[in-house]
Coordinates of C-alpha atoms in Angstrom, one line a residue:
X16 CA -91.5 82.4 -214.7
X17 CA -88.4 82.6 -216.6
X18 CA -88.0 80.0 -219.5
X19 CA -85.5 77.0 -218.5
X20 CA -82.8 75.7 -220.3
X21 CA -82.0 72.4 -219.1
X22 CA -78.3 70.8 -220.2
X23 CA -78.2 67.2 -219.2
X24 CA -74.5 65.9 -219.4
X25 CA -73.4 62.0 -219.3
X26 CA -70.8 61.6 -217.2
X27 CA -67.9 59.5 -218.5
X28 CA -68.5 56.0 -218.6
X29 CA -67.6 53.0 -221.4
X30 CA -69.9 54.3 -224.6
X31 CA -73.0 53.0 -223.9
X32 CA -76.2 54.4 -225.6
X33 CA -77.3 56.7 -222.9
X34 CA -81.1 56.3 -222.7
X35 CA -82.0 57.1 -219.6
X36 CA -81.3 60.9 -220.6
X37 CA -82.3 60.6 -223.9
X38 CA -85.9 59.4 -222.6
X39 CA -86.0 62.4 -219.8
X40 CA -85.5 64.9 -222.8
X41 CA -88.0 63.6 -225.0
X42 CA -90.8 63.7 -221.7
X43 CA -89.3 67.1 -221.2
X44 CA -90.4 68.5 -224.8
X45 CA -93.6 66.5 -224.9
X46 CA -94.5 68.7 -221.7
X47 CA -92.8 71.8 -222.3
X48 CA -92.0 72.5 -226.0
X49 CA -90.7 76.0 -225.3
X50 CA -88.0 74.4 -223.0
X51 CA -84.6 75.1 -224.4
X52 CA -82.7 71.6 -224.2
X53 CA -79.1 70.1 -224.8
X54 CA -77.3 66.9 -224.7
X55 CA -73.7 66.5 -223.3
X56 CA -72.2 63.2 -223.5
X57 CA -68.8 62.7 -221.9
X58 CA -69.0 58.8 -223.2
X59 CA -67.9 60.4 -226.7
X60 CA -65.3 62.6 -225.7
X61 CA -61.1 62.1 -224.6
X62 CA -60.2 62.3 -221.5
X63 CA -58.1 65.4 -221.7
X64 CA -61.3 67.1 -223.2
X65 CA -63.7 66.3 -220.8
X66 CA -63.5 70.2 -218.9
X67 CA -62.8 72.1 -222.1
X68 CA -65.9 70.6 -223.9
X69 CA -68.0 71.2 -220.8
X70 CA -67.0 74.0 -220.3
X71 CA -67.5 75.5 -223.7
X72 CA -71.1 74.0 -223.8
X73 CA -72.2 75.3 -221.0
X74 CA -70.2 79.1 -222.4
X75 CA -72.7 78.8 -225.5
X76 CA -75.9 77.2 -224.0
X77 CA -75.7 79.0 -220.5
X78 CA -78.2 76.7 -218.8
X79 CA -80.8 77.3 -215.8
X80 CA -80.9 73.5 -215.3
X81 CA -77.9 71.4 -215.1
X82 CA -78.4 67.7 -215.2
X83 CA -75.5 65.1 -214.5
X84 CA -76.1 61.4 -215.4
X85 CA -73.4 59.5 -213.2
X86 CA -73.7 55.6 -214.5
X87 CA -70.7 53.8 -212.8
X88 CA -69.2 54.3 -209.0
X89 CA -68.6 50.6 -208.0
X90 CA -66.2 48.5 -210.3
X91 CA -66.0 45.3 -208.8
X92 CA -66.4 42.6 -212.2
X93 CA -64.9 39.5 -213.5
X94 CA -64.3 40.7 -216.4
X95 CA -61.3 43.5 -217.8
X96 CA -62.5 47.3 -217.3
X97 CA -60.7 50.6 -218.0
X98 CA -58.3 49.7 -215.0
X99 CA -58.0 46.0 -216.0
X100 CA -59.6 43.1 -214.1
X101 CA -59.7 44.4 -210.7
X102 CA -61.3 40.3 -209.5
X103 CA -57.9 38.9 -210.7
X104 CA -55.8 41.5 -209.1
X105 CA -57.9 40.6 -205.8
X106 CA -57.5 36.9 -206.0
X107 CA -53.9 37.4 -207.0
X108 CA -53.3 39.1 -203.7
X109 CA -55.7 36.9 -201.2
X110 CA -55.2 33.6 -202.6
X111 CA -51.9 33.1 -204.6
X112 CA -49.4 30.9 -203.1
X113 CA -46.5 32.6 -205.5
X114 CA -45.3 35.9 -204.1
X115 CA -44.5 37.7 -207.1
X116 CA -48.0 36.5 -208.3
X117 CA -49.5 38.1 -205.3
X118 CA -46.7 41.3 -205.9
X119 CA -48.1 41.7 -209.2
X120 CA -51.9 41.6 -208.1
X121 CA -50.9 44.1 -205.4
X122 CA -49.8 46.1 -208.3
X123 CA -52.1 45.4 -210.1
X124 CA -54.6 46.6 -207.2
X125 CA -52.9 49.7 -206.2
X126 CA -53.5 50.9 -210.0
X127 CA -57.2 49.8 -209.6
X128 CA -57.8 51.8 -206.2
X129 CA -55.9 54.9 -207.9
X130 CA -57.4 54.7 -211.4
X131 CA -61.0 53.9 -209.3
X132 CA -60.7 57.2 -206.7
X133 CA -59.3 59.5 -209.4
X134 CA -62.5 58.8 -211.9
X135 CA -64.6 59.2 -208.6
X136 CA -62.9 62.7 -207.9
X137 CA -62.8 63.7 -211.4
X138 CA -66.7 63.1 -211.6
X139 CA -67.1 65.0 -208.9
X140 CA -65.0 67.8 -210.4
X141 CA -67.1 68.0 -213.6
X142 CA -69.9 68.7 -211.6
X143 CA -68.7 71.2 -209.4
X144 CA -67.1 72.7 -212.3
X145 CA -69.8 72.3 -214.8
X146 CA -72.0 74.2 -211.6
X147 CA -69.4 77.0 -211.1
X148 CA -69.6 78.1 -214.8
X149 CA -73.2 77.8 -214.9
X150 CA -73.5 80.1 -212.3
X151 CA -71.6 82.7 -214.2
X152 CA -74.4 82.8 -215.9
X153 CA -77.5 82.1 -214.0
X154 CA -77.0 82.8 -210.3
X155 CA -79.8 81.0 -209.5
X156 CA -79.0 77.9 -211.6
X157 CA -80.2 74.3 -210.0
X158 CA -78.0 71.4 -210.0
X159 CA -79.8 67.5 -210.5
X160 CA -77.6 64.3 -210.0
X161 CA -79.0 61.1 -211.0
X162 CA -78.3 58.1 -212.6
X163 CA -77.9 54.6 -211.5
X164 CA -74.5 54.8 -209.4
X165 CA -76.1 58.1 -207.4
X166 CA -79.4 56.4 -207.3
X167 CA -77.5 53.0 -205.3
X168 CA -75.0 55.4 -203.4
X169 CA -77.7 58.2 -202.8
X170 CA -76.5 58.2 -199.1
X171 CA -72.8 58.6 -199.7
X172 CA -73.0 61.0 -202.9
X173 CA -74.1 64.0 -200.4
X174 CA -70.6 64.3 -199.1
X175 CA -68.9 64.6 -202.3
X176 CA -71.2 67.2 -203.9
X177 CA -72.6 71.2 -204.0
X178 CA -75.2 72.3 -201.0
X179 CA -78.6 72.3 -202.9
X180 CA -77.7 69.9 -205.2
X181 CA -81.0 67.5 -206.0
X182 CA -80.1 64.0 -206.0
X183 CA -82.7 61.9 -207.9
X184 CA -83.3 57.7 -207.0
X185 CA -84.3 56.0 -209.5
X186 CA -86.2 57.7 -212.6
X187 CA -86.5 61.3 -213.1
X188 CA -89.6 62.0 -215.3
X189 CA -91.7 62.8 -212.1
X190 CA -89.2 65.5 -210.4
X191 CA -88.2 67.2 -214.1
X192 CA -92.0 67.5 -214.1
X193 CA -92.9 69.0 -211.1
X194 CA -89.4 71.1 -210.5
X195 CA -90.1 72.6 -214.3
X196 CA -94.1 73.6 -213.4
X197 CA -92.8 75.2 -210.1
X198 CA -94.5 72.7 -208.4
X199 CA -93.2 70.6 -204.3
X200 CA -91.4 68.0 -205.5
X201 CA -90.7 66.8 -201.9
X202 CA -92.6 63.5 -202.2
X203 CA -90.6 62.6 -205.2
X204 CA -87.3 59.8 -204.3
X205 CA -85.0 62.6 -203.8
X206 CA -83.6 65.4 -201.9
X207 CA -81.5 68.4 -201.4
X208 CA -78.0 68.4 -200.1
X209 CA -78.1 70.9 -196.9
X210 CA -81.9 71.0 -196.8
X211 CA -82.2 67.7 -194.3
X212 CA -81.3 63.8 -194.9
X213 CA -82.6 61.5 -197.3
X214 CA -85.7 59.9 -195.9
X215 CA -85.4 56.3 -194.5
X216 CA -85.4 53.6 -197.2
X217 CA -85.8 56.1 -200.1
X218 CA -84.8 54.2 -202.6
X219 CA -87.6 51.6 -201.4
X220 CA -90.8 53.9 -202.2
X221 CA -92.5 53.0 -205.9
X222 CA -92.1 55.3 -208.5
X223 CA -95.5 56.7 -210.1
X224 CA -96.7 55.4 -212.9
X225 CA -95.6 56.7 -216.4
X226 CA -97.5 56.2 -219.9
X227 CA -94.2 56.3 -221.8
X228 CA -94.7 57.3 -225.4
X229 CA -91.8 56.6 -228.4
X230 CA -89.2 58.9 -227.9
X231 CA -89.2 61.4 -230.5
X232 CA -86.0 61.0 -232.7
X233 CA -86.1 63.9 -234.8
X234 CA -86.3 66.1 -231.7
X235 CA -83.6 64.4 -230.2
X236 CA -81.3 64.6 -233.0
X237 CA -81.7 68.7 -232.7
X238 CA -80.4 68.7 -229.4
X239 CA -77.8 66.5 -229.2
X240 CA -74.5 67.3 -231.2
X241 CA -73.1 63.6 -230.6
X242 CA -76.2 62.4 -231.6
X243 CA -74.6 60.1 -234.6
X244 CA -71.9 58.5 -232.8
X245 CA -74.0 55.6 -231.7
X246 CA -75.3 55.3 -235.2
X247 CA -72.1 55.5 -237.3
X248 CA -70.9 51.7 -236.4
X249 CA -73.2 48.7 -236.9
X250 CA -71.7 46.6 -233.8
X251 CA -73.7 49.3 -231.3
X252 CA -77.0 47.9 -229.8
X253 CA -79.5 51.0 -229.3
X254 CA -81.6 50.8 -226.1
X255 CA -84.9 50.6 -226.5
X256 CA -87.1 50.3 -223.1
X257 CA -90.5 48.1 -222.9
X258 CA -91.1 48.0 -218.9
X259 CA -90.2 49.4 -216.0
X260 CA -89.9 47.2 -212.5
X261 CA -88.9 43.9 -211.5
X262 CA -91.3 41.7 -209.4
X263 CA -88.7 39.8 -208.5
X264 CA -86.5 39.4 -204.7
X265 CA -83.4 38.0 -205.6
X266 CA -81.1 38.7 -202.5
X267 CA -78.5 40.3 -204.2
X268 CA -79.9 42.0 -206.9
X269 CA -80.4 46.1 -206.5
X270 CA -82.3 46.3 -209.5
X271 CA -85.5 45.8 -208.0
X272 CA -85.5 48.4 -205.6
X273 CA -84.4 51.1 -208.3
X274 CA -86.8 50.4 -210.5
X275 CA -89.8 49.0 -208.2
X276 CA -91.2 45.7 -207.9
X277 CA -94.5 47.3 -210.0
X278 CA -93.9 46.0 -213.5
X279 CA -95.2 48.6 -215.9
X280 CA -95.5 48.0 -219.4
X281 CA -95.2 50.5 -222.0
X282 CA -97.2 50.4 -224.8
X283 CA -96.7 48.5 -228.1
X284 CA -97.2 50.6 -230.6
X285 CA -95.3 53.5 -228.9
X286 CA -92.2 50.6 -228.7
X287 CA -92.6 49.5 -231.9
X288 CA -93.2 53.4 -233.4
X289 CA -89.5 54.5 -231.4
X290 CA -87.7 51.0 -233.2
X291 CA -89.2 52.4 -236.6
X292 CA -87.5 55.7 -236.2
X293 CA -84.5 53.9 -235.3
X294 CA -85.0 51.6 -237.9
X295 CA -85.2 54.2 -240.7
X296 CA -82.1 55.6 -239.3
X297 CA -80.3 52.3 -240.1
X298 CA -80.0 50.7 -236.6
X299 CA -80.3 47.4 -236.8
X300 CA -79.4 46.0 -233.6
X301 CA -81.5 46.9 -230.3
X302 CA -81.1 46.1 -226.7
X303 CA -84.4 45.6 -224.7
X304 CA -83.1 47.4 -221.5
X305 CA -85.7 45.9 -219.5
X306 CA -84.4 44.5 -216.0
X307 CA -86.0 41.5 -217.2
X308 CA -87.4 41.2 -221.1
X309 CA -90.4 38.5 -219.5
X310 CA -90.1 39.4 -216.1
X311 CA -93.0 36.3 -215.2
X312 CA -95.8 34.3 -216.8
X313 CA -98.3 37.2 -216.5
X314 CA -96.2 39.3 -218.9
X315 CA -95.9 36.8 -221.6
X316 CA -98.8 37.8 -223.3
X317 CA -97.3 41.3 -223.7
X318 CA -94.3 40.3 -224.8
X319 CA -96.5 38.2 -227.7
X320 CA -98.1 41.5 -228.8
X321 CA -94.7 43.4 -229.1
X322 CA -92.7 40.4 -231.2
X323 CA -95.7 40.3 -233.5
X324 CA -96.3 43.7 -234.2
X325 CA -92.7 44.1 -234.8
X326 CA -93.3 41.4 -237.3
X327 CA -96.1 43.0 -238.8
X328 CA -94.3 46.1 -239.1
X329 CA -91.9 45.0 -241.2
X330 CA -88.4 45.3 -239.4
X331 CA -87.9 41.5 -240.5
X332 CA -83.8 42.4 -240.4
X333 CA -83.2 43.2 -237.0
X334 CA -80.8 41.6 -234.3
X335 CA -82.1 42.2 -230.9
X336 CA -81.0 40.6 -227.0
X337 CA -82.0 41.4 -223.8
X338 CA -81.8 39.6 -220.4
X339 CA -84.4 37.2 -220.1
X340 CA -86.5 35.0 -217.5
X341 CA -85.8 31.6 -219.5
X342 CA -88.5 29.8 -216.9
X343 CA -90.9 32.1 -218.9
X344 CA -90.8 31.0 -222.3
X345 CA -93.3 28.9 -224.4
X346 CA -93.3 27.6 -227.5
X347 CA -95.4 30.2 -228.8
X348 CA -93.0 33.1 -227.6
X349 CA -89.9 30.9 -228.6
X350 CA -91.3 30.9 -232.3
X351 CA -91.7 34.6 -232.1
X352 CA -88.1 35.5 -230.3
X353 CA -87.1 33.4 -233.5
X354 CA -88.4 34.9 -236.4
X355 CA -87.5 38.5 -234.8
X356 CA -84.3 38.2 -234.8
X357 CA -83.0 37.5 -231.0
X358 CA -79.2 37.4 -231.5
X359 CA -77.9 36.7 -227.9
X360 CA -79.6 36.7 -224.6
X361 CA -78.8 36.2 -220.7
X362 CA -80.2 34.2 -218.2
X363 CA -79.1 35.2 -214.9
X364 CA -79.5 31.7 -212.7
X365 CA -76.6 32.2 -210.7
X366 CA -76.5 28.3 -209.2
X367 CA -77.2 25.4 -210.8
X368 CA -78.1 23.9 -207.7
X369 CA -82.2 24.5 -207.2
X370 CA -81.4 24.5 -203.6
X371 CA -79.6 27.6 -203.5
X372 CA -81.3 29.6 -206.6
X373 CA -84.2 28.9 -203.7
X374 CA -82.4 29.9 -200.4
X375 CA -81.4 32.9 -202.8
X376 CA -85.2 33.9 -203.2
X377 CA -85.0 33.7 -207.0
X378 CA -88.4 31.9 -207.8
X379 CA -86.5 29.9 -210.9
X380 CA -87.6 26.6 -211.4
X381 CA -84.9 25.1 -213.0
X382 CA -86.0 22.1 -214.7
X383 CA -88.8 25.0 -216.1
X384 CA -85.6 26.5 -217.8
X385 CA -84.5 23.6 -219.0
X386 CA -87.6 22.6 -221.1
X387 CA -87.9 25.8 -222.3
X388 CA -84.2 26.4 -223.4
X389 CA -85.2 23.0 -225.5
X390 CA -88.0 25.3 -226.8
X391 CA -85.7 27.5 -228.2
X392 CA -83.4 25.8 -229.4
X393 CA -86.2 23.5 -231.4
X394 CA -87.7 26.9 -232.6
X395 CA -84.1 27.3 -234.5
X396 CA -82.2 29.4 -231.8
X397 CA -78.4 29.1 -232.8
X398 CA -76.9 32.1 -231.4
X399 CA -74.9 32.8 -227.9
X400 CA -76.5 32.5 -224.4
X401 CA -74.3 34.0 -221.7
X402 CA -75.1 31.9 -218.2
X403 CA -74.1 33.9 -215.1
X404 CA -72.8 31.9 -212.6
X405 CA -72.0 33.5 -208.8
X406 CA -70.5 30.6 -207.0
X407 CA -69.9 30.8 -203.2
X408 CA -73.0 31.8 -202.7
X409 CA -75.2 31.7 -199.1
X410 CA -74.7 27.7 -197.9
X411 CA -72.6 26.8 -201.3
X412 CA -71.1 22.8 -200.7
X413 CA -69.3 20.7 -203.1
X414 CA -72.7 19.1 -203.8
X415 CA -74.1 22.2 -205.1
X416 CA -70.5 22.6 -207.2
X417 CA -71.5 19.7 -208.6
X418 CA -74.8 20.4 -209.3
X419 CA -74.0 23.3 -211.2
X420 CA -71.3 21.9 -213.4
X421 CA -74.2 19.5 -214.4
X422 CA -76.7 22.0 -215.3
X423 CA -74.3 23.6 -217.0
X424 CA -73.8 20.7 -218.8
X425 CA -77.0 20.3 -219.6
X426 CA -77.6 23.6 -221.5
X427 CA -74.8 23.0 -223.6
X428 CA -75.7 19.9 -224.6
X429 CA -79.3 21.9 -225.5
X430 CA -77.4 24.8 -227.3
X431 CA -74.2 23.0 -228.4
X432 CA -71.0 23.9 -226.5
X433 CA -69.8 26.9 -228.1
X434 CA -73.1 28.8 -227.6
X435 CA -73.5 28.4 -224.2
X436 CA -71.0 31.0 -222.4
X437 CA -70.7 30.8 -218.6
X438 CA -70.0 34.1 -217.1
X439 CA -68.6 33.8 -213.5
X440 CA -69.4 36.2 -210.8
X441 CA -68.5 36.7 -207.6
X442 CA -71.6 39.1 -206.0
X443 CA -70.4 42.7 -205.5
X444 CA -72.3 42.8 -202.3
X445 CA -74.7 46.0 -203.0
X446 CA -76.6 48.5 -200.7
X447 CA -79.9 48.1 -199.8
X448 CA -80.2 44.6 -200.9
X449 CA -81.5 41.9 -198.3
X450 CA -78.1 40.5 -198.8
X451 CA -76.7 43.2 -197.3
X452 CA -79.2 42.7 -194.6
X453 CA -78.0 38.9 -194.4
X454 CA -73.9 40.7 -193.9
X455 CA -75.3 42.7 -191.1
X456 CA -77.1 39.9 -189.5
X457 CA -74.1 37.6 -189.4
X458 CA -71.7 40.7 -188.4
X459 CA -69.8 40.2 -191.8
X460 CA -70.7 44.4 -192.3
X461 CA -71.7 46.5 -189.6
X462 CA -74.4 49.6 -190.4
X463 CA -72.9 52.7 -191.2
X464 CA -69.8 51.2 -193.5
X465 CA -68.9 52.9 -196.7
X466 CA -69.9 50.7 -199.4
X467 CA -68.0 53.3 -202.0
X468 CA -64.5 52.2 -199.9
X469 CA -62.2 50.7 -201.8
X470 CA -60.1 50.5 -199.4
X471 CA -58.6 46.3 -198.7
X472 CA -60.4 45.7 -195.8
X473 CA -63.6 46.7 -196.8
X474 CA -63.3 45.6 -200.6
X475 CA -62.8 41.9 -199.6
X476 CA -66.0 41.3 -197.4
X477 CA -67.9 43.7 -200.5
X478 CA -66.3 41.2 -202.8
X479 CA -68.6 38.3 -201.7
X480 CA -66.3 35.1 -201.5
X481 CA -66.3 34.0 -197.9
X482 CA -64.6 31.0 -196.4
X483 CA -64.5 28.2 -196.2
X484 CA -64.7 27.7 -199.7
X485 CA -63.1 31.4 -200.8
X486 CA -59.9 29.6 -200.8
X487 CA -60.5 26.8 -202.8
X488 CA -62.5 29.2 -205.7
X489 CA -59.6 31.9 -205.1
X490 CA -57.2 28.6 -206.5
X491 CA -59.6 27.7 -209.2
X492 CA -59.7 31.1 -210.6
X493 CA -56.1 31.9 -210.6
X494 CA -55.4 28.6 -212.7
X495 CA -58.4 29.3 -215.5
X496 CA -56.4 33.0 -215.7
X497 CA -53.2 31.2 -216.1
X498 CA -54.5 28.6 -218.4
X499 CA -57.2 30.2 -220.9
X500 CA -57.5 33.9 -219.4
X501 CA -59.2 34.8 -223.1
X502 CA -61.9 31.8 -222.1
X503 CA -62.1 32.5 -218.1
X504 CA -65.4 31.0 -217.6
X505 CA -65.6 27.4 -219.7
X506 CA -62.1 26.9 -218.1
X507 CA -63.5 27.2 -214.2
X508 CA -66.0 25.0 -215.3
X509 CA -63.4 22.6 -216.8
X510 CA -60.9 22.8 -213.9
X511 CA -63.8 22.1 -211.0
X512 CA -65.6 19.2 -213.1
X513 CA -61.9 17.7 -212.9
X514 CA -61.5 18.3 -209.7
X515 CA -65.3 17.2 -208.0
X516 CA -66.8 15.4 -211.1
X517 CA -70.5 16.4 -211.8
X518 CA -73.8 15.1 -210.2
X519 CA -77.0 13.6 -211.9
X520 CA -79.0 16.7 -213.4
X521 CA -82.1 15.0 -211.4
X522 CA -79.8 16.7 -207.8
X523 CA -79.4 19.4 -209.5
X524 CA -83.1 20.1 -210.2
X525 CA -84.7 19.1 -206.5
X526 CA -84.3 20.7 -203.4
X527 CA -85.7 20.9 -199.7
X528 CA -88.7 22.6 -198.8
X529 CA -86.9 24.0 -196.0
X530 CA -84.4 26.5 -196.3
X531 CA -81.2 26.0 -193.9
X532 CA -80.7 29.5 -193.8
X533 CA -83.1 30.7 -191.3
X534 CA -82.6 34.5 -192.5
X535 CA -83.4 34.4 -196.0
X536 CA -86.0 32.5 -195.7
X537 CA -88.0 34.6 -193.4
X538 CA -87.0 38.4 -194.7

C-alpha cells in the first residue's frame, strides 16, 4: 500500500488554537510514524492569501489525504463578529419603533447575510480547490471534512461539496484509523457524498472510546510551519483537553450529541505531561476545552487528581479557565481551582428562575450554585465569572424576569459587582437538539427546513425570541445598545430591574415538581 501523506488544513475562522487537528495528527504519528503529515492553518493567514498559500502547500507537499477542519457555519451571537453584531442588526429591524434605526439594522443585516454566504461559498471554494490541485497530483486522492460546523450541518454540507467527499461527525481519531490501515470504516459517524445518505440520527450514535495520550509537541512543531503563532503573544489561551462527552440534556445545547453523553476522562499524567511541554515552551495560560471542566459530582474526584498533580508538578504560574458545572464544586476542589491558578470561568445557567433551568432539563440546582460560588470566593477567587443568561426561554413570565435579576444579584454580591459579567443570549435554535424537537412539535419549524438559511424568514424563528415577550426584550436590548453598547449585558440587567423590580432569591431558588410544559418534560 502506497505511503499516505495526510495535509489537514483549518479553515478560516477567528484565531483560535486549533486542537482538534493538532490532536488527530499526533494519534496519527503515534500509529503510523512513517506517515508523511502537514499542518495548514487558514486562521493565520490574510484573506487575499488564503488560495495562494493553499495552493502552494499542497504544490510542495502533494498530499494523498486532504483533511479540512470547518469550525464556524452559523453566526447567530450577541456579541460583535467579523460582520459586526448580527443580534443588534436583527432587533434593529424587528423591534425598533425609529425607521432609520430599523434602515440601519436592515443595512446592517444585508452586510451580515452577504459577508455570512460569501465566507460559506469561499469555504467551499478552498475545498474544491484545495481537491482539484491535489488531484494533479494523486488521482486517487481522498477528501475528509470535519469539524464542528460540518459535524452539526452534516445533512446540509453534502450539497455544497465533491462526490466522495467523507464527512466526519464528531471526532475523527477512529475513521483516520481505520481509512489509513485500509480497513471498512462504515460503522464510523460518517459517510460518503454519492455513496448513499447519512444514516438516521448519526450524529446521535457514541463515539468509541479513546485512551488519549499527551500530544507530542516536538512532533507537532515539525509539521506545522505556523506552529509559533499561538505561542508568540502571552494573551492566547492553549487548549488543552481532559474529557470527552457531556452527561448532560440541556434542550438546547448540541454539544452533547457531538461529543456523547459517555464522559471519558483522559488520563492525568498524560494531561499534565502535554501542559509541561507547553509549559517549557512558555505558555502560561490554558483553556480546559472540556464541554464541561466537572461535568457532575462523580467526576470531582478526577478533577482533584489533575489540580493536584499540576501542583505537584510544579507549573505553580499558570492562568487557566474553562466552563464549569458551578453545582459541582466543594471546598476541597475550590481550594485547589485556587491555588492553580483559575483566572476566569463560565457558568452556563441560562435562567435564574429554577423553574425554567428545570423545564429546560438542565439538572442545576441553583441554590447548590449559590453555596458553592460562596466556596470560591472564600477559597480567595477574585477574578471574572461570565454568567450566560438566555432570556425568553420555553414558559419565560415576568416572575421568572424577576427571578433572574435576583440571582443575578446574588452572585454579585458573592463575587463583587465587577466580577460577575452577565452574557445575554438569545438561543440560536440548533439541529438535532430536543429544542428543535420542541419547534417542530408546536409547528414553529417544520422537518426538512434549512437550518444553514439565513434567509429573514427563517433567521427569526432560528433566532429564538418568540412572543409575547420578544417585543418587550427586542425594546430592552435596543436601549442597553443605545445606552452602554461597550457594557451590553450589566445594562439589560439594569434596565429590566427598573422596569419589573426583583423577587426574593427564596422564588428564585424553588420551583414546581410539575413541569407546565408537557413536551419537555416527557422527551
Amino acid at each position: 500500500m502506497k505511503k499516505q501523506r495526510i495535509l489537514y488544513c483549518r479553515l478560516p475562522c477567528n484565531p483560535i488554537f486549533p486542537i482538534g487537528i493538532v490532536y488527530l495528527s499526533d494519534h496519527v504519528h503515534k500509529l503510523f510514524p512513517e506517515t508523511k503529515q502537514r499542518i495548514l492553518d487558514l486562521g493565520t493567514v490574510p484573506p487575499l492569501d488564503f488560495k495562494k498559500t493553499l495552493k502552494k502547500c499542497i504544490d510542495e507537499f502533494k498530499p494523498t489525504l486532504l483533511i479540512f477542519s470547518w469550525r464556524d457555519i452559523q453566526i447567530y451571537a450577541p456579541v460583535g463578529g467579523r460582520s459586526g453584531n448580527p443580534l443588534q442588526n436583527a432587533f434593529e429591524v424587528y423591534y425598533s419603533q425609529n425607521i432609520f434605526t430599523r434602515l440601519r439594522g436592515a443595512l446592517g443585516g444585508l452586510r451580515v447575510v452577504k459577508d455570512y454566504y460569501s465566507e460559506l461559498w469561499r469555504n467551499v471554494n478552498l475545498i474544491k480547490l484545495g481537491f482539484r490541485q491535489a488531484q494533479k497530483y494523486h488521482s486517487e486522492v481522498r477528501l475528509i471534512v470535519g469539524g464542528g460546523a460540518a459535524s452539526v450541518f452534516y445533512e446540509q454540507v453534502q450539497y455544497y461539496l465533491p462526490h466522495g467527499t467523507i464527512v466526519s461527525v464528531g471526532e475523527g481519531e477512529g475513521l483516520l484509523q481505520k481509512l489509513l490501515s485500509n480497513k471498512d470504516f462504515s460503522n464510523e459517524r460518517c459517510y460518503v457524498i454519492g455513496e448513499g445518505k447519512p444514516r438516521e440520527r448519526l450524529i446521535h450514535e457514541f463515539p468509541d472510546p479513546l485512551y488519549k495520550t499527551a500530544c507530542n509537541y516536538d512532533y507537532i512543531e515539525t509539521i506545522w510551519d505556523e506552529f509559533n503563532y499561538y505561542f508568540e503573544e502571552s494573551d492566547f489561551y492553549i487548549g488543552v483537553q481532559t474529557k470527552r462527552g457531556c452527561p448532560h440534556n440541556c434542550c438546547y445545547c448540541v454539544y452533547t450529541v457531538v461529543e456523547g453523553k459517555q464522559v471519558r476522562i483522559n488520563p492525568v499524567n498524560e494531561v499534565v505531561e502535554e501542559m509541561s511541554q507547553l509549559y517549557k515552551r512558555g505558555i502560561r495560560n490554558f483553556w480546559f476545552t472540556d464541554a464541561q471542566f466537572i461535568p457532575a459530582r462523580k467526576f470531582i474526584k478526577d478533577a482533584e487528581e489533575l489540580l493536584e498533580a499540576i501542583i505537584k508538578s510544579g507549573m505553580t504560574d499558570i492562568n487557566w479557565a474553562a466552563y464549569i458545572r458551578a453545582d459541582n464544586l466543594t471546598p476541597r476542589l475550590c481550594d485547589l481551582m485556587v491555588k492553580t491558578g483559575i483566572s476566569y470561568f463560565e457558568i452556563g445557567i441560562t435562567s435564574g428562575s429554577q423553574e425554567l433551568v428545570r423545564k429546560m432539563r438542565m439538572g442545576y440546582n441553583l441554590k447548590t450554585v449559590l453555596q458553592n460560588c460562596r466556596y470560591l470566593k472564600d477559597a480567595g477567587f477574585n477574578s471574572l465569572v461570565s454568567v450566560n443568561y438566555s432570556f425568553n426561554v420555553i414558559d419565560e413570565t415576568f416572575d421568572t424576569i424577576r427571578q433572574t435579576i435576583a440571582y443575578h444579584r446574588n452572585l454579585e454580591e458573592i463575587f463583587g459587582k465587577d466580577n460577575v459579567e452577565p452574557a445575554i443570549f438569545f438561543i440560536g435554535l440548533q439541529p438535532h437538539t430536543h429544542l428543535e424537537e420542541y419547534a417542530f412539535q408546536h409547528k414553529i419549524l417544520k422537518p426538512g427546513y434549512n437550518p444553514m438559511s439565513l434567509m429573514p424568514w427563517t433567521a427569526r424563528k432560528l433566532l429564538w425570541n418568540p412572543e409575547p415577550l420578544g417585543s418587550f426584550f427586542g425594546e430592552v436590548c435596543l436601549q442597553a445598545w443605545k445606552k452602554n453598547p461597550n457594557d451590553f449585558g450589566r445594562e439589560v440587567m439594569n434596565i429590566l430591574e427598573y422596569k419589573l423590580g426583583k423577587s426574593k432569591i427564596e422564588q428564585a431558588l424553588s420551583a414546581p415538581i410539575v413541569s407546565k410544559n408537557k413536551y419537555l418534560s416527557q422527551v
